[in-house]
């Protein structure tokens, strides 16, 4: 069993159970680039690790040694590799290893190796279902962690098992409810709805597109200035080859300021949910979208699009002034003589 | 940006940034132990910063540069999977350049940074085992077209490794080490609905991996069918749109939609726009203002204002300034003059030229 804590912290050089190993110091040239002034503990552990790798020993104590090194330096990918090989060779219980990884993953969320090791373990244990709950817990520590989301996408795609996919839409809705601007969750939604085959109940693809459009429009109405939602909207339209112009009525509601004395709308048009009362309008993303509709229309649409781009360049989105001016040039060029 | 903000653009603290990198080259505190297995990459960011600042000759001496070249060549290692550079001697118990063990093997990302670092140090590459390097590239390519970071043990694989394999092949001027036709579909599979590219297929679009994807596509050899314009007009428009929208109100770029700005994405997104022929779309005054605020008072550049600096963010910030320098309406200070950058292989043009003229070696036949 791998020990969780090496207690008391003795150096390997002082331990009788390691006396049979001759430590191997790191070879270093006279004037190395960017040498690290190692702590005594790290130098000691890696001296023994180099010796172990040289002798090829794979044993229980190697698990303890590699865990020690990983805790000091989680990016030490060789310690991870050697540990993985040792686990397989001595047939160590991999569920125990996974529990240890539950702790290390949250501690070192941003370390690539933690996640890579976990993937390797899963390809052996082939028990992906409990991982979903683990990932959901890890995301609580960092909701946009790239490695954590990638791991979830990999898990779903690699095992591609109905049981895994079943609760996925619900999961992503929970994540979006927690943070409507979590682009990782929006991306995940696109992945599970459009990029990973058709789930049971989703065979009617037109209906799926309608459902997603309704969902994203509702989300935009709650928080119009959310680039993630607008990108998702564009993604759904592009993917389903739905013309942007079908959204004209909806986006127009967001391109103008709130009118003074505006009261709650009595009859809610479900197709075109209006912006929430406290939202900041006009919304630059809506103006951009409307300009795209006009541009695609061509002809008389071009001057209308140009006006909108000018308003973005000079008033509503000045950080991208050069971009909006470029859009004007491009549009005029493609319609020019 | 308002005129007030731009007129107050501080100086770029060149001496402080050079000093930060020089100190890191001389030694790192134990708290930096996580770069133990990536020291050559860190060295590249330090040397690259000095190169961009045009300070290599003034801040380092011949003996140091000679020693560093020697040290990098010590990481050049040969064995059953071919030849490449390992990240450092962190797994090396004794002086032994030949027949590495499987746990002290060369690494793809390190090999890319080693070739650039040696070029910065004006090495003649007479010691480079070119056939071995091609063998190494071959050993790293997977069936799905992507590349392992290391052969044998596998290691991880994603689009960053693909980029390194492409950049190495380009510098070697020899594409026989990789199967480009197999590599391209992997890259295109990383594209997402937002118009950027993720780290592997199905992953979220991100600035760094988008750079890796685009640079790989634009580096691809003339024999490959995508050479010339790898993106459709519609794709190119969409990617430009996504990249441009990553510039936030602070002037800095974020790497993913609705995230905070980070100095490194000023390069990854800014260089991507340059590759797409759209570098004029960046608001350079705001960009410089953001990076100026990322400067640490004792030298070095941090990922965002108020954070601690490191060579990675220092290098990428300087590289971003090189591509998108603040205009004369923003500052007249020469402190912001950075050497021109080759955005495809990510080093100064001067170093890229050195690399391309020395790394291929003598061609046997024309």
XYZ file of C-alpha atoms in Angstrom:
703
model
C 0.000 0.000 0.000
C 1.358 3.448 -0.804
C 1.752 5.472 2.353
C -0.008 8.784 2.382
C 2.444 10.557 4.657
C 6.141 9.987 5.167
C 6.332 10.686 8.827
C 8.651 11.621 10.497
C 10.439 13.311 7.585
C 13.697 11.437 7.474
C 16.080 11.601 4.590
C 16.365 8.410 2.572
C 20.104 8.559 3.220
C 19.395 8.047 6.926
C 16.859 5.271 6.572
C 17.899 1.707 7.265
C 15.274 0.310 4.860
C 17.044 2.150 2.021
C 20.591 1.298 3.111
C 20.941 -1.237 0.291
C 20.636 1.503 -2.345
C 23.594 3.623 -3.411
C 22.281 7.107 -4.143
C 23.113 8.554 -7.554
C 23.846 12.265 -7.575
C 22.721 14.323 -10.532
C 25.459 14.773 -13.091
C 25.999 18.437 -13.791
C 28.398 20.312 -15.974
C 30.566 23.095 -14.535
C 28.347 26.001 -15.523
C 24.807 24.778 -16.135
C 21.935 26.910 -17.375
C 19.334 27.856 -14.808
C 20.421 25.420 -12.087
C 17.930 24.971 -9.276
C 19.122 25.299 -5.697
C 17.395 22.157 -4.510
C 16.274 21.607 -0.956
C 18.055 18.847 0.893
C 14.878 16.723 0.874
C 14.460 16.990 -2.890
C 18.095 16.287 -3.620
C 18.028 13.275 -1.297
C 14.826 11.819 -2.800
C 15.927 12.301 -6.397
C 19.401 10.838 -5.659
C 17.605 7.661 -4.578
C 15.185 7.844 -7.477
C 17.997 7.958 -10.033
C 19.487 4.919 -8.325
C 16.178 3.054 -8.438
C 15.639 3.826 -12.111
C 19.181 2.659 -12.835
C 18.643 -0.641 -11.057
C 15.162 -1.061 -12.495
C 13.627 -1.871 -9.132
C 9.836 -1.857 -9.053
C 8.440 -2.356 -5.580
C 6.245 -0.969 -2.825
C 8.938 1.341 -1.626
C 9.251 2.803 -5.135
C 5.641 3.940 -4.768
C 6.530 5.688 -1.556
C 9.593 7.304 -3.117
C 7.803 8.531 -6.229
C 4.931 9.896 -4.156
C 7.441 11.779 -2.068
C 9.016 13.329 -5.185
C 5.642 14.131 -6.738
C 4.565 15.931 -3.600
C 7.707 18.053 -3.773
C 7.503 18.545 -7.533
C 4.246 17.452 -9.219
C 5.671 18.341 -12.649
C 8.385 15.639 -12.346
C 6.995 13.613 -15.219
C 9.574 10.863 -14.953
C 8.537 10.124 -11.377
C 4.965 9.812 -12.656
C 5.974 7.524 -15.510
C 8.071 5.293 -13.318
C 5.320 5.190 -10.730
C 2.773 4.130 -13.319
C 4.996 1.377 -14.611
C 5.645 0.192 -11.077
C 1.927 0.120 -10.242
C 1.283 -2.164 -13.201
C 4.321 -4.355 -12.615
C 3.658 -5.105 -8.962
C -0.098 -5.223 -9.598
C -0.844 -2.588 -7.008
C -4.537 -1.902 -6.364
C -5.388 0.921 -8.748
C -8.465 2.039 -6.841
C -6.171 2.909 -3.936
C -4.039 4.880 -6.352
C -7.096 6.732 -7.619
C -8.060 7.766 -4.088
C -4.560 9.157 -3.611
C -4.981 10.979 -6.917
C -8.276 12.478 -5.733
C -6.254 14.342 -3.174
C -3.328 15.228 -5.455
C -5.529 16.393 -8.316
C -7.242 19.059 -6.267
C -3.934 20.090 -4.713
C -2.211 20.371 -8.092
C -5.120 21.188 -10.403
C -2.930 23.020 -12.881
C -0.350 20.275 -13.258
C -0.722 18.390 -16.482
C 0.838 15.188 -15.124
C -1.819 14.693 -12.467
C -4.451 14.400 -15.172
C -2.346 12.400 -17.565
C -1.649 9.829 -14.868
C -5.350 9.609 -14.149
C -6.136 8.913 -17.791
C -3.616 6.115 -17.838
C -5.159 4.637 -14.690
C -8.633 4.791 -16.176
C -7.569 2.987 -19.325
C -6.597 0.157 -16.951
C -9.489 0.186 -14.469
C -12.096 0.960 -17.127
C -14.524 2.238 -14.518
C -15.360 5.692 -15.831
C -18.738 6.332 -14.177
C -17.511 7.345 -10.686
C -15.130 9.763 -12.374
C -17.962 12.092 -13.314
C -18.709 12.856 -9.672
C -14.999 13.275 -8.975
C -14.674 15.776 -11.832
C -17.713 17.709 -10.635
C -16.086 17.944 -7.190
C -12.756 19.069 -8.656
C -14.464 21.781 -10.678
C -15.727 23.276 -7.445
C -12.116 24.220 -6.694
C -11.685 25.861 -10.114
C -14.730 25.975 -12.368
C -12.858 26.848 -15.536
C -9.854 24.554 -15.095
C -8.813 23.508 -18.575
C -7.291 20.157 -17.557
C -10.356 19.154 -15.594
C -12.723 19.884 -18.456
C -10.399 18.191 -20.975
C -10.336 15.153 -18.770
C -14.130 15.028 -18.738
C -14.277 15.376 -22.530
C -11.681 12.673 -22.934
C -13.497 10.352 -20.541
C -16.808 10.718 -22.372
C -15.294 10.316 -25.818
C -12.942 7.482 -24.870
C -15.455 5.253 -23.092
C -18.453 6.542 -25.066
C -20.905 4.731 -22.890
C -24.635 5.636 -22.658
C -24.526 5.570 -18.907
C -21.856 8.277 -19.004
C -23.741 10.577 -21.327
C -27.122 10.302 -19.654
C -26.768 13.056 -17.076
C -24.418 15.267 -19.037
C -26.862 17.921 -20.205
C -28.195 18.276 -16.711
C -24.661 18.578 -15.368
C -23.729 21.320 -17.792
C -26.920 23.213 -17.031
C -26.018 23.125 -13.366
C -22.590 24.507 -14.152
C -24.075 27.288 -16.290
C -26.582 28.128 -13.621
C -23.659 28.587 -11.240
C -21.813 30.837 -13.693
C -23.472 31.886 -16.918
C -20.099 33.178 -18.178
C -18.278 29.889 -17.808
C -17.118 29.378 -21.377
C -15.763 25.928 -20.566
C -19.311 24.888 -19.702
C -20.694 26.434 -22.891
C -18.038 24.639 -24.887
C -18.863 21.405 -23.122
C -22.505 21.906 -23.977
C -21.647 22.247 -27.664
C -19.495 19.147 -27.460
C -22.156 16.961 -25.876
C -25.042 18.245 -28.005
C -23.442 18.500 -31.434
C -20.072 16.775 -31.540
C -20.514 13.408 -29.972
C -23.202 11.557 -31.833
C -26.904 11.442 -31.108
C -28.281 10.505 -27.693
C -31.530 8.736 -27.088
C -34.350 11.263 -27.176
C -32.320 13.613 -29.358
C -32.973 11.887 -32.685
C -34.978 14.828 -34.026
C -32.060 17.103 -34.808
C -34.233 20.061 -35.812
C -35.865 19.869 -32.427
C -32.442 19.796 -30.773
C -31.456 22.948 -32.655
C -34.718 24.645 -31.612
C -34.140 23.617 -28.003
C -30.582 24.967 -28.019
C -31.594 28.236 -29.657
C -34.330 28.712 -27.072
C -31.854 27.938 -24.293
C -29.196 30.366 -25.461
C -31.691 33.138 -26.194
C -33.060 32.773 -22.693
C -29.543 32.975 -21.343
C -28.793 36.099 -23.368
C -31.974 37.725 -22.091
C -30.740 37.240 -18.526
C -27.220 38.509 -19.232
C -26.900 40.102 -22.670
C -23.259 41.088 -22.381
C -21.901 37.572 -22.282
C -19.585 36.710 -25.174
C -19.787 32.989 -24.370
C -23.522 32.879 -25.029
C -23.242 34.850 -28.266
C -20.478 32.564 -29.493
C -22.629 29.588 -28.647
C -25.542 31.102 -30.551
C -23.337 31.606 -33.600
C -22.007 28.091 -33.201
C -25.476 26.554 -33.219
C -26.510 28.572 -36.270
C -23.343 27.732 -38.192
C -23.538 24.082 -37.286
C -27.185 23.748 -38.346
C -26.819 26.048 -41.375
C -29.559 28.253 -39.996
C -29.461 31.771 -41.502
C -28.520 34.488 -39.024
C -31.441 36.532 -40.344
C -33.909 34.218 -38.597
C -32.705 35.822 -35.352
C -33.234 39.399 -36.499
C -36.276 40.157 -34.342
C -34.540 38.754 -31.302
C -31.230 40.590 -31.650
C -32.868 43.905 -32.495
C -34.300 44.029 -28.980
C -30.703 44.241 -27.719
C -29.338 46.841 -30.122
C -31.180 49.808 -28.654
C -31.077 51.395 -25.203
C -33.845 50.713 -22.698
C -36.655 53.133 -23.420
C -37.494 55.507 -20.600
C -40.536 54.507 -18.622
C -40.224 50.965 -19.890
C -42.379 48.572 -17.922
C -42.367 44.833 -17.704
C -43.539 43.317 -20.953
C -47.017 41.924 -20.461
C -46.943 39.312 -23.150
C -43.674 37.492 -23.300
C -42.794 36.385 -26.809
C -41.127 33.060 -26.089
C -39.303 33.128 -29.412
C -37.820 36.505 -28.623
C -37.235 36.936 -24.917
C -36.438 40.589 -24.137
C -33.378 41.792 -22.223
C -33.711 41.804 -18.460
C -34.486 45.199 -16.981
C -31.149 45.791 -15.298
C -29.038 44.767 -18.293
C -26.697 47.186 -19.959
C -27.920 48.173 -23.388
C -27.244 48.512 -26.193
C -25.311 45.311 -26.306
C -22.260 45.426 -28.640
C -22.548 41.712 -29.433
C -26.109 42.252 -30.639
C -25.087 45.202 -32.783
C -22.337 43.066 -34.275
C -24.800 40.274 -34.946
C -27.317 42.589 -36.605
C -24.551 44.038 -38.775
C -23.652 40.498 -39.847
C -27.269 39.936 -40.888
C -27.261 43.154 -42.926
C -23.927 42.342 -44.509
C -25.136 38.923 -45.617
C -28.227 40.565 -47.054
C -26.000 42.603 -49.389
C -27.249 45.552 -51.449
C -29.033 47.995 -49.192
C -27.923 45.986 -46.213
C -24.320 47.144 -46.585
C -24.891 50.810 -45.667
C -26.999 49.679 -42.703
C -24.230 47.312 -41.569
C -21.682 50.100 -42.029
C -23.644 52.406 -39.745
C -23.692 49.743 -37.055
C -19.950 49.044 -37.382
C -19.297 52.771 -37.119
C -21.290 52.902 -33.908
C -19.203 50.038 -32.526
C -15.941 51.662 -33.617
C -16.734 55.087 -32.239
C -18.980 54.444 -29.298
C -19.879 50.970 -28.116
C -16.715 48.910 -28.609
C -13.854 51.296 -29.175
C -11.136 48.843 -28.133
C -11.855 47.072 -31.448
C -12.073 50.249 -33.523
C -9.544 48.957 -36.038
C -11.475 45.724 -36.432
C -14.792 47.439 -37.103
C -13.139 49.731 -39.632
C -11.674 46.665 -41.282
C -15.133 45.097 -41.476
C -16.399 48.231 -43.215
C -13.542 48.124 -45.730
C -14.051 44.426 -46.390
C -17.800 44.814 -46.928
C -17.378 47.742 -49.279
C -14.637 45.954 -51.192
C -16.690 42.835 -51.813
C -19.634 44.879 -53.074
C -17.566 47.533 -54.831
C -17.258 47.879 -58.593
C -7.904 54.017 -24.936
C -8.237 57.606 -23.897
C -5.453 59.957 -24.877
C -4.650 60.507 -21.253
C -3.895 56.842 -20.641
C -1.809 56.432 -23.761
C 0.204 59.557 -23.229
C 1.222 58.249 -19.859
C 2.659 55.036 -21.235
C 5.575 54.274 -18.915
C 8.963 53.205 -20.172
C 9.626 49.566 -20.836
C 12.081 48.703 -18.056
C 14.543 46.967 -20.372
C 17.406 46.757 -17.902
C 15.187 45.286 -15.204
C 13.741 42.675 -17.556
C 17.173 41.699 -18.843
C 18.415 41.450 -15.278
C 15.470 39.238 -14.275
C 16.327 36.792 -17.052
C 20.042 36.893 -16.374
C 19.437 36.073 -12.710
C 17.231 33.110 -13.651
C 19.904 31.791 -16.012
C 22.386 31.863 -13.160
C 20.189 29.985 -10.754
C 16.690 29.413 -9.478
C 15.477 29.200 -5.891
C 14.196 25.868 -4.576
C 10.630 27.169 -4.868
C 11.058 26.850 -8.649
C 11.653 23.121 -8.413
C 8.682 22.462 -10.735
C 10.818 23.561 -13.696
C 13.330 20.784 -12.941
C 11.989 18.735 -15.838
C 11.669 21.778 -18.139
C 14.846 23.729 -17.518
C 15.857 24.021 -21.147
C 12.476 25.546 -21.961
C 12.930 28.056 -19.168
C 16.442 28.807 -20.420
C 14.986 29.510 -23.854
C 12.593 32.108 -22.407
C 15.514 33.790 -20.646
C 17.856 33.723 -23.630
C 15.002 34.698 -25.939
C 14.175 37.727 -23.788
C 17.796 38.864 -23.865
C 17.786 38.354 -27.633
C 14.580 40.389 -28.124
C 15.994 43.161 -25.940
C 19.211 43.075 -27.959
C 21.046 42.598 -24.656
C 22.651 39.203 -25.056
C 26.072 40.544 -25.989
C 26.023 43.312 -23.399
C 24.626 41.330 -20.460
C 26.522 38.081 -20.937
C 30.139 37.337 -21.785
C 31.826 34.915 -24.181
C 32.711 32.462 -21.437
C 29.157 32.249 -20.183
C 27.770 31.762 -23.671
C 30.367 29.106 -24.399
C 29.534 27.247 -21.167
C 25.810 27.430 -21.874
C 26.260 26.014 -25.361
C 28.258 23.180 -23.838
C 25.562 22.549 -21.275
C 22.850 22.416 -23.938
C 24.926 19.978 -25.989
C 25.211 17.806 -22.877
C 21.440 17.378 -23.129
C 21.779 16.216 -26.778
C 21.327 12.527 -26.346
C 21.264 9.499 -28.631
C 19.555 6.164 -28.296
C 17.165 3.614 -29.700
C 14.474 6.178 -30.578
C 16.862 8.561 -32.256
C 18.400 11.797 -31.086
C 17.060 14.879 -29.400
C 17.529 17.046 -26.345
C 16.422 16.185 -22.835
C 15.083 18.933 -20.543
C 18.083 18.878 -18.192
C 20.252 16.370 -16.399
C 17.601 15.869 -13.714
C 17.509 12.140 -14.474
C 21.161 11.789 -15.402
C 23.443 10.123 -12.831
C 26.663 10.326 -14.813
C 28.260 11.843 -17.860
C 26.893 9.736 -20.653
C 25.787 11.132 -23.975
C 24.988 7.889 -25.708
C 22.261 5.333 -25.379
C 19.929 7.031 -23.022
C 17.693 4.923 -20.847
C 13.953 5.053 -21.404
C 13.597 7.346 -18.383
C 16.236 9.838 -19.474
C 15.085 10.238 -23.048
C 14.907 13.323 -25.271
C 11.744 15.393 -25.229
C 10.015 17.073 -28.180
C 9.261 20.458 -26.637
C 12.747 20.635 -25.154
C 14.306 19.759 -28.491
C 12.513 22.671 -30.143
C 13.657 25.095 -27.442
C 17.213 23.698 -27.545
C 17.522 24.359 -31.277
C 16.322 27.929 -30.760
C 18.532 28.495 -27.723
C 21.608 27.258 -29.578
C 20.710 29.552 -32.473
C 20.437 32.518 -30.115
C 23.899 31.555 -28.813
C 25.153 31.378 -32.437
C 26.197 27.751 -32.294
C 27.429 26.240 -35.563
C 25.408 23.005 -35.082
C 28.344 20.878 -36.183
C 27.426 18.421 -33.423
C 23.782 17.993 -34.408
C 22.857 14.405 -35.263
C 20.416 15.186 -38.050
C 19.518 11.628 -39.116
C 19.027 10.850 -35.412
C 16.710 13.812 -35.026
C 14.573 12.641 -37.952
C 14.419 9.205 -36.392
C 13.307 10.778 -33.113
C 10.485 12.664 -34.839
C 9.335 9.456 -36.521
C 9.358 7.606 -33.220
C 7.151 10.259 -31.633
C 4.324 10.380 -34.170
C 1.190 8.510 -33.162
C -1.362 6.763 -35.356
C -3.824 9.628 -34.939
C -1.254 12.021 -36.417
C -0.343 13.750 -33.158
C 3.031 13.474 -31.434
C 4.203 12.140 -28.101
C 6.409 14.456 -26.084
C 8.776 11.510 -25.716
C 9.128 8.270 -27.609
C 8.919 4.897 -25.922
C 7.313 5.745 -22.611
C 4.736 7.710 -24.512
C 4.265 10.711 -22.377
C 1.462 12.991 -23.302
C 0.487 14.272 -26.714
C -1.435 17.301 -27.833
C -1.225 20.121 -30.338
C 1.741 21.773 -28.603
C 3.878 18.785 -29.501
C 2.593 18.899 -33.071
C 3.761 22.483 -33.334
C 7.227 21.581 -32.050
C 7.521 18.716 -34.557
C 6.556 21.075 -37.382
C 8.925 23.823 -36.220
C 11.818 21.348 -35.910
C 11.146 19.960 -39.400
C 10.981 23.469 -40.779
C 14.283 24.466 -39.164
C 15.868 21.256 -40.434
C 14.401 21.998 -43.856
C 13.617 18.296 -43.967
C 10.077 16.980 -43.584
C 10.931 13.312 -43.938
C 10.704 12.842 -40.159
C 6.980 13.387 -39.998
C 3.878 12.323 -41.893
C 2.320 15.711 -42.602
C -0.771 14.236 -44.254
C -1.548 12.366 -41.056
C -0.724 15.338 -38.820
C -3.008 17.875 -40.511
C -6.350 16.146 -39.803
C -5.432 16.052 -36.112
C -4.887 19.811 -36.165
C -8.152 20.507 -37.944
C -9.977 18.248 -35.478
C -8.885 20.622 -32.713
C -10.870 23.478 -34.256
C -13.970 24.510 -32.318
C -17.230 26.317 -33.085
C -15.729 29.541 -31.701
C -13.053 29.676 -34.400
C -10.084 28.899 -32.173
C -8.331 25.585 -31.552
C -8.236 23.465 -28.409
C -5.380 21.453 -26.952
C -6.728 18.233 -28.422
C -9.895 17.281 -30.294
C -13.093 18.192 -28.364
C -11.292 20.706 -26.117
C -12.195 24.348 -25.639
C -10.623 26.996 -27.906
C -7.610 28.566 -26.227
C -5.114 31.216 -27.343
C -1.922 29.197 -26.910
C -3.169 26.112 -28.669
C -4.695 28.251 -31.415
C -1.239 29.679 -32.069
C 0.212 26.150 -32.182
C -2.451 25.039 -34.662
C -2.158 28.037 -36.961
C 1.640 28.160 -36.902
C 1.770 24.431 -37.739
C -0.622 24.891 -40.653
C 1.374 27.829 -42.006
C 4.697 26.018 -41.519
C 3.538 22.957 -43.476
C 5.796 22.191 -46.451
C 5.055 23.162 -50.017
C 4.386 19.525 -50.871
C 1.401 19.489 -48.555
C -1.983 20.210 -50.115
C -2.908 22.910 -47.603
C 0.148 25.050 -48.214
C -0.743 28.560 -49.265
C -4.054 29.084 -47.552
C -4.847 26.387 -45.014
C -8.114 27.994 -43.890
C -11.202 28.674 -45.966
C -12.191 32.340 -46.248
C -15.052 31.700 -43.826
C -12.773 29.963 -41.295
C -10.211 32.720 -41.512
C -12.881 35.373 -40.872
C -14.213 33.434 -37.904
C -10.762 32.901 -36.376
C -9.844 36.562 -36.800
C -13.121 37.527 -35.144
C -12.496 35.260 -32.161
C -8.902 36.446 -31.750
C -9.804 40.120 -31.972
C -12.557 39.670 -29.417
C -10.018 38.245 -26.996
C -8.572 41.726 -26.528
C -10.322 43.000 -23.427
C -11.065 46.465 -22.100
C -7.804 46.385 -20.134
C -5.957 46.219 -23.451
C -4.574 42.758 -22.704
C -5.720 39.549 -24.352
C -7.409 36.671 -22.624
C -6.893 33.112 -23.791
C -10.496 31.971 -23.589
C -13.834 33.731 -23.923
C -14.909 35.599 -20.769
C -11.603 35.023 -18.934
C -9.229 37.595 -17.486
C -6.416 39.082 -19.557
C -2.980 37.478 -19.213
C 0.252 38.815 -20.693
C 1.119 35.525 -22.401
C -2.051 35.659 -24.525
C -0.964 39.028 -25.874
C 1.572 36.942 -27.719
C -0.428 33.809 -28.486
C -3.404 35.765 -29.860
C -1.326 38.637 -31.225
C 1.011 36.292 -33.109
C -1.950 34.289 -34.414
C -3.356 37.470 -35.919
C 0.000 38.168 -37.540
C 0.011 34.665 -39.054
C -3.448 35.350 -40.486
C -2.229 38.599 -42.027
C -4.412 40.615 -39.666
C -1.933 42.169 -37.268
C -3.210 45.675 -37.991
C -6.430 44.866 -36.128
C -4.799 44.973 -32.692
C -5.190 48.153 -30.651
C -1.509 48.486 -29.890
C -1.696 51.472 -27.545
C -4.002 49.606 -25.164
C -1.894 46.466 -25.485
C 1.285 48.335 -24.522
C -0.511 50.014 -21.665
C -1.592 46.624 -20.284
C 1.877 45.102 -20.619
C 3.428 48.184 -19.037
C 1.242 47.550 -16.005
C 2.337 43.893 -15.887
C 5.933 44.997 -15.297
C 7.263 44.092 -11.889
C 8.992 46.949 -10.129
C 12.225 44.977 -9.665
C 12.279 43.664 -13.243
C 10.515 40.974 -15.214
C 6.952 40.874 -16.521
C 4.068 39.093 -14.803
C 0.925 37.521 -16.194
C -1.167 40.416 -14.921
C -0.673 43.620 -12.927
C 0.354 42.995 -9.324
C 1.542 39.412 -9.901
C 5.086 38.069 -9.691
C 7.156 37.944 -12.872
C 8.676 34.903 -14.560
C 10.759 34.340 -17.714
C 7.813 32.799 -19.604
C 5.601 35.871 -19.270
C 8.569 38.181 -19.726
C 9.544 36.569 -23.011
C 6.019 36.349 -24.417
C 5.248 39.951 -23.466
C 8.384 41.168 -25.229
C 7.553 39.014 -28.237
C 4.049 40.504 -28.319
C 5.504 44.011 -28.230
C 7.825 43.064 -31.082
C 4.847 42.178 -33.293
C 2.553 44.939 -32.036
C 4.744 47.858 -30.935
C 3.005 50.974 -29.631
C 2.821 53.597 -32.378
C 4.452 57.046 -32.382
C 1.144 58.531 -31.228
C 1.435 56.484 -28.032
C 5.059 56.836 -27.089
C 8.197 58.306 -28.525
C 10.416 56.393 -26.135
C 12.943 54.048 -27.705
C 12.565 51.775 -24.669
C 9.754 49.994 -26.514
C 11.926 49.055 -29.504
C 12.158 45.287 -29.609
C 13.962 43.279 -32.293
C 11.648 41.996 -35.055
C 10.166 38.558 -34.518
C 9.649 35.557 -36.777
C 6.119 34.714 -35.646
C 6.169 31.227 -37.198
C 8.996 29.721 -35.181
C 8.804 32.274 -32.364
C 12.258 33.805 -32.204
C 13.865 36.989 -33.495
C 14.189 37.192 -37.276
C 17.942 37.324 -36.880
C 17.956 34.107 -34.827
C 15.491 32.449 -37.200
C 17.818 33.217 -40.064
C 20.727 31.725 -38.133
C 18.661 28.635 -37.369
C 17.560 28.161 -40.946
C 21.073 28.582 -42.312
C 22.882 26.379 -39.758
C 20.463 23.673 -38.601
C 19.945 21.962 -41.986
C 23.704 21.416 -42.331
C 25.252 20.559 -45.638
C 22.739 19.276 -48.106
C 24.164 16.226 -49.820
C 22.516 17.002 -53.120
C 20.465 19.882 -54.292
